[in-house]
XYZ file of C-alpha atoms in Angstrom:
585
model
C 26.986 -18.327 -37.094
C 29.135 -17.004 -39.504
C 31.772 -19.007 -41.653
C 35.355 -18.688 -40.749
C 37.005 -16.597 -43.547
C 38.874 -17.873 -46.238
C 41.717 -14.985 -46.342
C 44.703 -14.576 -44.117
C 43.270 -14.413 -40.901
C 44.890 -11.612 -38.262
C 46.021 -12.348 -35.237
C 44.228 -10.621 -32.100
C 45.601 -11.309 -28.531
C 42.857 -10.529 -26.038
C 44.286 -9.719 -22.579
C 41.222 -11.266 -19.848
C 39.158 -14.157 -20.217
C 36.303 -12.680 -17.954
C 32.944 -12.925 -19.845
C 34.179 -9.744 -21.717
C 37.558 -11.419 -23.099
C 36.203 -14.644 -24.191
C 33.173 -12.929 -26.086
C 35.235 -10.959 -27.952
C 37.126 -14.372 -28.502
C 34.109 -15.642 -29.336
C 33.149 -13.592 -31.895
C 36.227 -13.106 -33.192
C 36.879 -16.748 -33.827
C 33.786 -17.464 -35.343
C 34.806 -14.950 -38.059
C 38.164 -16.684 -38.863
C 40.422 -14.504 -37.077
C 43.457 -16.240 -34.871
C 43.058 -15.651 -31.193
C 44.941 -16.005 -28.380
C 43.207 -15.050 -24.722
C 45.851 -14.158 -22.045
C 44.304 -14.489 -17.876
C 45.792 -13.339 -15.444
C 43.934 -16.269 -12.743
C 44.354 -19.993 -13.164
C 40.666 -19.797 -14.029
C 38.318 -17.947 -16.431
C 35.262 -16.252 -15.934
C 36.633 -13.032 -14.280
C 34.223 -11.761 -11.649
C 31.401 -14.559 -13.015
C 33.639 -17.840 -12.203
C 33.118 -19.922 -9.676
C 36.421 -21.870 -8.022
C 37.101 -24.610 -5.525
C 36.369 -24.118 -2.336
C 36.875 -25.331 1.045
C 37.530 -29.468 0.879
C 34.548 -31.243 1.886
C 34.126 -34.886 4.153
C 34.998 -36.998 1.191
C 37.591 -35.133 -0.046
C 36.079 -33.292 -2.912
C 36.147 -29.659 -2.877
C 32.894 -27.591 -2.453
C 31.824 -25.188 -5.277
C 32.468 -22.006 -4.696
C 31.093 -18.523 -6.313
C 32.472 -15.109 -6.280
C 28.716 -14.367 -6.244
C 25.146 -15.748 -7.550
C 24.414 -15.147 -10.996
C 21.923 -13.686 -12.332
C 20.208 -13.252 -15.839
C 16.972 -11.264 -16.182
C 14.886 -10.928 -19.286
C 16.648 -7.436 -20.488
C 19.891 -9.913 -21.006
C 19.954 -10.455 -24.820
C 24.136 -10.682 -25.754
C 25.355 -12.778 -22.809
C 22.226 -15.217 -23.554
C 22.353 -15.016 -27.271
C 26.368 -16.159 -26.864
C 25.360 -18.369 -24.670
C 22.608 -20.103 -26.956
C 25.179 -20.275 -29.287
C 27.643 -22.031 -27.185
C 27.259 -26.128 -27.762
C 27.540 -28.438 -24.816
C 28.429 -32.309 -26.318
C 26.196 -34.902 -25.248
C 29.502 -37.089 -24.159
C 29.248 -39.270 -27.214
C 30.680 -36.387 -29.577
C 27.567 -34.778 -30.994
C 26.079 -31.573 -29.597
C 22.476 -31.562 -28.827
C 22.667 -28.766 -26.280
C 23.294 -24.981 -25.610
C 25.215 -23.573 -22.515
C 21.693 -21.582 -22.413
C 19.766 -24.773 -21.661
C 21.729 -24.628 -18.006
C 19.112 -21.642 -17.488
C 16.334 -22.227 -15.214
C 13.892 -19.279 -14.081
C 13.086 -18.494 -10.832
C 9.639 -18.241 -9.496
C 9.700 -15.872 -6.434
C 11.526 -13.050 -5.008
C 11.886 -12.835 -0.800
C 11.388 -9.447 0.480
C 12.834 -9.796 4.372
C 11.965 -7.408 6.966
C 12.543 -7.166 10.571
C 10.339 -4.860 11.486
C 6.664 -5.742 9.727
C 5.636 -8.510 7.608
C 8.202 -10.435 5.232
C 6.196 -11.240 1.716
C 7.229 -13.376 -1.002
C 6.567 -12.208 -4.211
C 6.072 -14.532 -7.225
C 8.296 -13.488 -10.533
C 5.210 -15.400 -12.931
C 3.096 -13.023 -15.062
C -0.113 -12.481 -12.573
C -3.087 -13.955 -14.142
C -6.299 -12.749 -12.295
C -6.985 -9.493 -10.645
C -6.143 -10.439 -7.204
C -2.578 -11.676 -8.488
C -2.479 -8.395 -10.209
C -3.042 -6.425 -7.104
C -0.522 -8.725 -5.185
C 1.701 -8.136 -7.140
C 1.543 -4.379 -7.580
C 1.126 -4.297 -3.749
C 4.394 -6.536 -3.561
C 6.317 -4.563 -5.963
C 5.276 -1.054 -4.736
C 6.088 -2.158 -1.084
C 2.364 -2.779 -0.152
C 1.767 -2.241 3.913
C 5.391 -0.644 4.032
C 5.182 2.056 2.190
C 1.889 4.569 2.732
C -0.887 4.326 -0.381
C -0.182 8.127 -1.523
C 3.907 7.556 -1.319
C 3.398 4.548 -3.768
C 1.393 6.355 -5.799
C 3.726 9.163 -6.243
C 6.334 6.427 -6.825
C 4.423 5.192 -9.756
C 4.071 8.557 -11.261
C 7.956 8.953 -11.162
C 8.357 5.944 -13.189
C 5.476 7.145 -15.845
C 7.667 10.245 -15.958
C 10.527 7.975 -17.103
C 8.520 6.047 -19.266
C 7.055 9.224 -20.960
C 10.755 10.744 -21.464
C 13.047 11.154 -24.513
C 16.047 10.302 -25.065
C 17.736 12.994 -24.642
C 16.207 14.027 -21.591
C 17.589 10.570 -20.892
C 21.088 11.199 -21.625
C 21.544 14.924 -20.370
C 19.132 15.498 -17.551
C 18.659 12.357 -15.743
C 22.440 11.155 -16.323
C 23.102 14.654 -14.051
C 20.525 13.290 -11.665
C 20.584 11.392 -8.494
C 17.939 8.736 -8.301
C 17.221 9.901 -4.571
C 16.102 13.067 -5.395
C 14.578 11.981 -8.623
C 12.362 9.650 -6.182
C 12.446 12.477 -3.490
C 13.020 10.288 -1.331
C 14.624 12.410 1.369
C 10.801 13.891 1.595
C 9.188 10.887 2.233
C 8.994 7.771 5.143
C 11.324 5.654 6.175
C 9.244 2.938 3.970
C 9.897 4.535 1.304
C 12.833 5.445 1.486
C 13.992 1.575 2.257
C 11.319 -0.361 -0.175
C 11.605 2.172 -3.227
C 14.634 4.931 -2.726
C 17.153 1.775 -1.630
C 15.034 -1.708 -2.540
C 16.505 -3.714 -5.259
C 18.616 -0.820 -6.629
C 21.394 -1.223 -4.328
C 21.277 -5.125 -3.061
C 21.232 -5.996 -6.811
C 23.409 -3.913 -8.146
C 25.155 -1.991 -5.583
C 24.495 1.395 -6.317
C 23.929 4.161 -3.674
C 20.671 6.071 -4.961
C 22.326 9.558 -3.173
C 25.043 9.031 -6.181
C 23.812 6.805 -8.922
C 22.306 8.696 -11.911
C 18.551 7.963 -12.697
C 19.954 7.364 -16.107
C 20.987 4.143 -15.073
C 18.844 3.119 -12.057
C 15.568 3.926 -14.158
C 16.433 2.535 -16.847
C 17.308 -0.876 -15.346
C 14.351 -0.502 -12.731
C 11.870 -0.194 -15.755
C 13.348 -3.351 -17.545
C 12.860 -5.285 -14.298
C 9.558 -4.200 -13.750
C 8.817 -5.550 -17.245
C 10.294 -9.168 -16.519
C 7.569 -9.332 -13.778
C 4.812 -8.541 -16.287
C 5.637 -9.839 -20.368
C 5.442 -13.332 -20.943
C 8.247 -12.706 -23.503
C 10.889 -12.399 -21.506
C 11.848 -14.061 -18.029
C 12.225 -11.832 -14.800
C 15.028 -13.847 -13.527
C 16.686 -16.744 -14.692
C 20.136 -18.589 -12.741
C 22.142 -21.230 -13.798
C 21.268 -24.991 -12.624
C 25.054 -25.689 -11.330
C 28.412 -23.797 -10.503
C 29.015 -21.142 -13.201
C 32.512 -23.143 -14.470
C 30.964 -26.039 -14.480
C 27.764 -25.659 -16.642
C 28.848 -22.105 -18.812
C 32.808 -21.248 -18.405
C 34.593 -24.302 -19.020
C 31.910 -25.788 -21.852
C 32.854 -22.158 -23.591
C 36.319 -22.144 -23.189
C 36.125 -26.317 -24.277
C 34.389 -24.865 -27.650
C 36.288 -22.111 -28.335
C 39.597 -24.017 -27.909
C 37.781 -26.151 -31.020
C 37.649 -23.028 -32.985
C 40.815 -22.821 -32.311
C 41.261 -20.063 -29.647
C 44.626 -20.345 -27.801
C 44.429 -19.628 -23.984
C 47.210 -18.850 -21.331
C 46.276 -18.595 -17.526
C 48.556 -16.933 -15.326
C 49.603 -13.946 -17.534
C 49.084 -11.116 -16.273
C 49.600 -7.741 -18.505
C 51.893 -5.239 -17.102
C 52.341 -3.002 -19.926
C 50.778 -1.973 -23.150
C 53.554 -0.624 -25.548
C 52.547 2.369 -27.500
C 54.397 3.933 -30.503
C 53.492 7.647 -29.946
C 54.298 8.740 -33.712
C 52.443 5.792 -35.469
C 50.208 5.557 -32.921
C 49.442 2.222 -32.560
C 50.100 -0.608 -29.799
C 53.733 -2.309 -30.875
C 53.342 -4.937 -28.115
C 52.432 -6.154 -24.922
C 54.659 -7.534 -21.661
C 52.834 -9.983 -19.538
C 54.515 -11.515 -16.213
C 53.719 -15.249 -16.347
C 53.660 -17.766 -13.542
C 55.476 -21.179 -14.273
C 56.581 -23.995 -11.606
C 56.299 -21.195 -8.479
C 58.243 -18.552 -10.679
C 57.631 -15.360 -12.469
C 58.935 -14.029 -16.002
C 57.902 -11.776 -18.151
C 57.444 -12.348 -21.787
C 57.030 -9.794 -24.532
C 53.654 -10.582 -26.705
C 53.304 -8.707 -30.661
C 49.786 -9.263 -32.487
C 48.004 -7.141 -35.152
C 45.102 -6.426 -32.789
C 44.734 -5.897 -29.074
C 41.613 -6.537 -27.400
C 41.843 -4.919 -23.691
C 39.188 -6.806 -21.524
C 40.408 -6.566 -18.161
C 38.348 -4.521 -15.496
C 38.816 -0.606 -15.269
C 40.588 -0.648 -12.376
C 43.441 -2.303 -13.750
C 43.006 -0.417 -17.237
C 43.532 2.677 -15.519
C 46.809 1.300 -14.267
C 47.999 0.492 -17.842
C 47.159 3.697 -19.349
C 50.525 6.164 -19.267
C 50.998 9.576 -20.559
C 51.897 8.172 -23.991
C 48.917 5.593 -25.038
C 46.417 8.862 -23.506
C 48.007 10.878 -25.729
C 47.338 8.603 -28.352
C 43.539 7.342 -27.514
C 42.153 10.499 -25.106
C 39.114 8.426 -24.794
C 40.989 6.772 -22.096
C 41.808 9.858 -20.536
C 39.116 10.105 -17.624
C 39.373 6.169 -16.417
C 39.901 7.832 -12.665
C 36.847 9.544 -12.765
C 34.970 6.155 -13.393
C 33.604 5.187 -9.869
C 34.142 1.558 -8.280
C 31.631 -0.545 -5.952
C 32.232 -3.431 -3.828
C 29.755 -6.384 -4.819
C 31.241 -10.011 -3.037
C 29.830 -12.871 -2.076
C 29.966 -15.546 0.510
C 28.870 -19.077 0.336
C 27.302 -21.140 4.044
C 27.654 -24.612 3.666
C 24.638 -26.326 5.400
C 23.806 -29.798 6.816
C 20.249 -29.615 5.571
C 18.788 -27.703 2.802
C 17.146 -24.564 3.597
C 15.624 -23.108 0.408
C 14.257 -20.063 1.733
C 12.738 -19.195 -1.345
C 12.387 -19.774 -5.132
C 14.501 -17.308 -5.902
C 16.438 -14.340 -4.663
C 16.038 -12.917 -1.104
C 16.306 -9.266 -0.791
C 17.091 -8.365 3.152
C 16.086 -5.091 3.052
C 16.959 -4.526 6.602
C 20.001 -5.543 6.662
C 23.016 -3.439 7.232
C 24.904 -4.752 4.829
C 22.149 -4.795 2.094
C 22.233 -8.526 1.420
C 20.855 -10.892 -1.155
C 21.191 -14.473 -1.413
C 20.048 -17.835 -3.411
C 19.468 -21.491 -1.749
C 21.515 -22.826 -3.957
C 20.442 -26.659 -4.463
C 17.115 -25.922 -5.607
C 18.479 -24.889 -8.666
C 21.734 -26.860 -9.165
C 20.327 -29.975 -11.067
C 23.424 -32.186 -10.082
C 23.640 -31.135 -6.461
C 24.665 -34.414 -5.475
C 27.656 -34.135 -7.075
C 29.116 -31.249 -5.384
C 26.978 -31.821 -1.640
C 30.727 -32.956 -0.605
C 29.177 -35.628 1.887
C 27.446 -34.043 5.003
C 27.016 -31.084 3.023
C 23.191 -30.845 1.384
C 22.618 -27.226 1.035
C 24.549 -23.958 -0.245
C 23.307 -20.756 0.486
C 25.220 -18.221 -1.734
C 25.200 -14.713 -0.248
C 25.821 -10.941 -1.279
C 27.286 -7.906 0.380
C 26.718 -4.570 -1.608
C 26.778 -2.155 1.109
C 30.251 -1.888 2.622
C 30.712 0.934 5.040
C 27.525 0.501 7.511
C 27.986 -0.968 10.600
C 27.083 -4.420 11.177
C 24.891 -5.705 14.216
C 27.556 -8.246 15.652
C 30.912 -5.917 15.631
C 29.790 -2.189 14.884
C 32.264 -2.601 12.543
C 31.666 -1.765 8.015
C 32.162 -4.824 6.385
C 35.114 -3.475 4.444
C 36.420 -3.650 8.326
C 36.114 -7.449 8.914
C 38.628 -9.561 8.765
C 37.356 -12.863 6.557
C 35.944 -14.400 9.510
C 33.511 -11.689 11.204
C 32.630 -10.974 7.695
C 31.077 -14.860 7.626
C 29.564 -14.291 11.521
C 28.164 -11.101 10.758
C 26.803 -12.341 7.437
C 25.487 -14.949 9.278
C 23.450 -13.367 12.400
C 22.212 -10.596 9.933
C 20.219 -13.682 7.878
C 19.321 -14.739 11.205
C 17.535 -11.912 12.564
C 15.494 -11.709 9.074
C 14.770 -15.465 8.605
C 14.026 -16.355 12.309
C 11.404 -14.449 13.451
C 8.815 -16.827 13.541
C 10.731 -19.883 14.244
C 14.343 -21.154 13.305
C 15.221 -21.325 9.771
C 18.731 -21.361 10.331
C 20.406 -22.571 13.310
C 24.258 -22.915 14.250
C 23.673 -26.446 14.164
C 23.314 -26.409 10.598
C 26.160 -24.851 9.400
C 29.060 -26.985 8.198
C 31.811 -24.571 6.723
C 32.059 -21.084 4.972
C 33.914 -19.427 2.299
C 34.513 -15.960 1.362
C 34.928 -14.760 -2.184
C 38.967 -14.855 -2.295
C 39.587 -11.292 -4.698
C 38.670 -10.303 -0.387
C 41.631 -10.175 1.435
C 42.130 -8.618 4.996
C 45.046 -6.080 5.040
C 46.364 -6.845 8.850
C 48.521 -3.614 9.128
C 46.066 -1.092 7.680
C 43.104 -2.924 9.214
C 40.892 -3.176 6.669
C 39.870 -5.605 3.783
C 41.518 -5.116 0.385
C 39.548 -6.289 -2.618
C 40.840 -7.362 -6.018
C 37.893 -6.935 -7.729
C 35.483 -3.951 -7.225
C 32.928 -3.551 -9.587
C 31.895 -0.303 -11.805
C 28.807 2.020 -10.577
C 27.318 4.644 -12.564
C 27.436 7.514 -10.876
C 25.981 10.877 -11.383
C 27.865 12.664 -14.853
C 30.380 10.052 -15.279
C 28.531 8.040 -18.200
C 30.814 11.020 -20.400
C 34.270 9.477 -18.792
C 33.237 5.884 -19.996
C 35.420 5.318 -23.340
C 33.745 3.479 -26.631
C 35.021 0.094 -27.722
C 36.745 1.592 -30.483
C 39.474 4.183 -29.257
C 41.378 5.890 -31.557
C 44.116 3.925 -31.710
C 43.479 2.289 -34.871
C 44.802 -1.502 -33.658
C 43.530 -1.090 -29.805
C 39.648 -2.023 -28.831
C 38.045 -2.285 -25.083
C 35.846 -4.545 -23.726
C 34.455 -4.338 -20.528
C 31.351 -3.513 -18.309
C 32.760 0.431 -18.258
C 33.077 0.875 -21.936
C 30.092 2.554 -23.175
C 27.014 0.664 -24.329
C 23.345 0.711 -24.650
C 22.855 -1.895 -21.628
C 24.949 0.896 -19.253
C 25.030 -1.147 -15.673
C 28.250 -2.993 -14.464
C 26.976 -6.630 -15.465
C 27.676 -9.559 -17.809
C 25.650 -8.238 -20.392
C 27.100 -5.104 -20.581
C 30.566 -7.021 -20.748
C 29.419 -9.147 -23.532
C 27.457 -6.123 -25.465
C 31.261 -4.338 -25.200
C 33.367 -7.070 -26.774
C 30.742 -7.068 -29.987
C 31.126 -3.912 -30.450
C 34.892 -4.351 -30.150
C 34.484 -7.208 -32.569
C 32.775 -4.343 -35.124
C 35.786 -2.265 -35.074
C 38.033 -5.039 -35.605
C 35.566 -5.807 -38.656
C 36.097 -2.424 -40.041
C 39.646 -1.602 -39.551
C 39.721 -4.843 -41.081
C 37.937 -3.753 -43.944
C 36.253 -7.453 -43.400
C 33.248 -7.277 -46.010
C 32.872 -10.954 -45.463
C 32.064 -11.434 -42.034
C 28.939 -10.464 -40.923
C 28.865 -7.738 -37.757
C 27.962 -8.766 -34.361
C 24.139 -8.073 -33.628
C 23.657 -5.149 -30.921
C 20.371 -5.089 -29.168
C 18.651 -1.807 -27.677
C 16.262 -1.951 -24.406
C 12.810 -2.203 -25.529
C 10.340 0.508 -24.833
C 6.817 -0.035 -24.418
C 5.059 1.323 -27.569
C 2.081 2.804 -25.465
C 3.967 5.723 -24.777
C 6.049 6.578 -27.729
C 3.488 9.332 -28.902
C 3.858 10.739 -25.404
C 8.142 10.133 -25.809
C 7.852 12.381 -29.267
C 5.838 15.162 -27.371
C 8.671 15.169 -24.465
C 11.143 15.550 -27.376
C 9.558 18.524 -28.976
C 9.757 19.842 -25.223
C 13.535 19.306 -24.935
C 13.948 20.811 -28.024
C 12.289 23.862 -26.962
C 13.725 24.259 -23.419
C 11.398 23.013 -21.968
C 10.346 20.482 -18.609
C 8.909 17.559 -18.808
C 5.146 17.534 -17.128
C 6.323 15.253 -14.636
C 9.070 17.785 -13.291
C 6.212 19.521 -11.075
C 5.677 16.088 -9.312
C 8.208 17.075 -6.425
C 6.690 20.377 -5.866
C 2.754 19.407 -5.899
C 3.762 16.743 -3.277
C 5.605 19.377 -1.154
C 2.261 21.453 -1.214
C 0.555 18.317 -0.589
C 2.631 17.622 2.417
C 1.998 21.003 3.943
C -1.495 20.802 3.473
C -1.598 18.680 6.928
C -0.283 22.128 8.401
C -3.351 23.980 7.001
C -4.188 25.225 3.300
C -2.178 28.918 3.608
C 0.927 26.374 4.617
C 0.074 23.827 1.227
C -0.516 26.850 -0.919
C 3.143 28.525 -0.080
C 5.063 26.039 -0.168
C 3.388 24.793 -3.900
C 4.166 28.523 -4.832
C 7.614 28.249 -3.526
C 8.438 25.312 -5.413
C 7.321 26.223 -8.393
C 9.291 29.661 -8.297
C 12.249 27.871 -7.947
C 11.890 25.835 -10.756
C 11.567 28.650 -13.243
């Protein structure tokens, strides 16, 4: 930790207190500076808090999340804050870390309807038939035919064999479908390995996500399920206010960190000719009413979400910073949760389920399995939480026909509902009406009664295909304006809390050197890690790129097409392999 500075400390105002906002804050405070967070919601967190939710049997509310979260092994900032976060043992001295609320999971649910559901464990396999379980389990085993998975495989060792800049220019232009071909191959494939985890994890469409981002995500989850050094899932053993937000807000107000909830920025004020921010207005709530106060600091830290960035950026602060220029070519996703209240506990599984046939691409976590304190928030005749994910929004469901982004609140909860059913009950009855208590839908969903459709206050960034270029740096040119946020562009690249976290230290950095601050030491930035096994054949693909030149996997596509064919006869295979390959010249 570094020492609070001795010299006249500036004053940065840091509009958001989502996981971006208050690591900035963090940071910032730890170095000396004077901070004051502005939040738009009574609560902070952003997208990662958890609220009060529906009142349960004796009177104390239920917790509520706006989803599950979720921490695998590739998280380094958001943990490292986190370890760095004290939690007092009640009697004034701190003997733990905000990261000691981490627990890891032990297995991941993989629900069919159709076929056999498996459970796979998340433990590094220890004998060769764990080995092939798990390799069976992660390449969709009896799904998924043997030569599709194998061809699967070799796209990943054609990732793992890449440069960087191969990285950066061709697979950023790339869908991950047709980097997986996965309009070629079965419907197995195409819902284990082209969809899978990609999209009920982090809601990205594989047609129009880049395989910049998919693969490199994909290939640092597949490593959590084999290194003992890192975990390949980790959640949080309570309600995320409870055990991270409000012990982090508690110990940055001891730093000295000011905080104001309901004030919400409508304006960033930008002198054109000097080119710097002069000001900020922000409408606050007070006793029912609204006003709007005018805010000055030396340094602005802008950590709200892009879609309300993009609504703050006129003609005149564009003109100023054109990094922020291309904000509307940034693509949005909707990611919410819902939360069953149960009268028994159903854990379902050690870990995340992944209902690959559903609709609506759910996930979910049993909930009291991993919140130490349950009995503290079980509300009564409550004793179980299951804590629920939508990330696919414009299917129709199995109940109504109807997208999700259709619903109103309540056929979003009974189609959520049946669609668990049908996966979890096939053998006998895991959940039953019975059992459920109450329900609560993540509140940033709101159903619009005239246009008919659900409005959502807080989408969530995907990376799709050639917009990584639109995505400004922390530092924009405007010498006393930064950015933190899950858009802004960093090394982790996928809309998460890591990626916020990794954006507000490099935000911090600027700060640090507009500052001219040669006293406080700058914020550590982590890179992925990349399996030294294949850096020799990395440097090879390099001298390739450098040349013009494919990488060996390219041809992958085009054998399998001949391959294909070959069940039509060997003049079929051989044309359509010589086809191919013309038209990749």
């Amino acid at each position: 930790m570094t020492r609070p500075r001795e010299r006249e400390r500036a004053r940065v105002a840091v509009l958001g207190g989502g996981v971006a906002g208050l690591s900035a804050a963090h940071e910032l405070a730890e170095r000396g500076y004077e901070v004051t967070v502005y939040e738009r919601n009574e609560r902070f967190g952003g997208k990662a808090r958890s609220f009060p939710g529906p009142t349960g049997s004796d009177g104390r509310p239920l917790p509520a999340e706006h989803g599950f979260r979720f921490f695998p092994g590739f998280y380094r900032h958001v943990t490292d804050t986190m370890a760095r976060t004290p939690v007092p043992d009640g009697r004034g001295a701190p003997t733990r870390t905000v990261a000691d609320h981490l627990v890891s999971t032990e297995q991941m649910l993989q629900a069919v309807t159709d076929g056999d559901s498996r459970i796979m464990i998340t433990d590094r396999p220890r004998t060769l038939a764990e080995w092939r379980d798990r390799l069976g389990s992660l390449f969709a085993g009896p799904h998924v035919p043997p030569d599709e998975s194998a061809f699967f495989v070799d796209r990943l060792l054609t990732l793992l064999t890449s440069c960087e800049a191969r990285w950066d220019e061709e697979y950023e232009r790339t869908p991950w479908w047709e980097f997986v071909n996965a309009g070629a191959m079965s419907e197995g494939y195409q819902k284990f390995l082209g969809y899978g985890v990609t999209q009920s994890l982090v809601a990205m469409r594989p047609e129009v996500s880049s395989t910049r981002t998919i693969g490199r995500i994909y290939l640092q989850m597949i490593r959590g399920l084999f290194d003992d050094r890192v975990h390949a899932d980790r959640l949080l053993d309570g309600p995320t206010n409870d055990v991270w937000i409000d012990p982090w807000v508690d110990y940055l107000r001891d730093l000295g960190v000011t905080f104001h909830t309901n004030a919400t920025v409508t304006e960033l004020e930008c002198d054109c000719e000097r080119e710097r921010i002069t000001g900020v207005t922000l409408e606050r709530e007070r006793d029912g009413s609204e006003t709007e106060t005018r805010v000055e600091s030396d340094y602005y830290v802008l950590a709200v979400p892009v879609d309300i960035a993009r609504r703050l950026v006129t003609p005149e602060l564009e003109a100023a910073a054109p990094s922020l220029a291309d904000l509307d070519r940034i693509d949005t996703a909707w990611m919410n949760g819902l939360q069953f209240y149960l009268a028994e506990d159903v854990p379902t599984v050690r870990g995340h389920g992944v209902f690959y046939d559903s609709p609506w691409a759910l996930t979910s976590i049993s909930q009291r399995q991993f919140w130490s304190a349950f009995d503290r928030y079980g509300g009564g005749d409550v004793e179980g939480i299951l804590s629920v994910i939508v990330s696919e929004w414009d299917e129709p469901g199995i109940v109504y026909g109807k997208p999700a982004r259709e619903c109103t609140e309540a056929e979003l909860e009974t189609e959520v509902w049946e669609q668990l059913k049908r996966h979890l009950n096939r053998e006998e009855p895991v959940l039953t009406d019975d059992l459920l208590v109450d329900s609560f839908v993540d509140p940033a969903l709101a159903y619009d009664e005239e246009a008919g459709v659900l409005a959502n206050d807080e989408p969530l960034l995907i990376n799709t295909v050639g917009t990584r270029q639109y995505r400004p740096p922390a530092d924009t040119e405007i010498p006393n304006l930064v950015l933190a946020g899950d858009y802004v562009r960093t090394e982790t690249d996928l809309a998460s809390m890591e990626a916020a976290n990794e954006a507000a230290r490099r935000a911090v950095n600027a700060i640090l050197e507009r500052e001219g601050d040669t006293e406080a030491d700058r914020c550590q930035l982590w890179s992925f890690d990349q399996p030294r096994l294949f850096e020799p054949a990395r440097r090879h693909d390099e001298l390739n790129w450098r040349l013009g030149l494919p990488h060996p996997g390219a041809a992958s596509p085009v054998l399998w097409e001949g391959y294909r064919r070959l069940s039509d006869g060997p003049r079929a295979g051989l044309a359509a392999l010589t086809r191919g390959l013309s038209e990749r010249k």
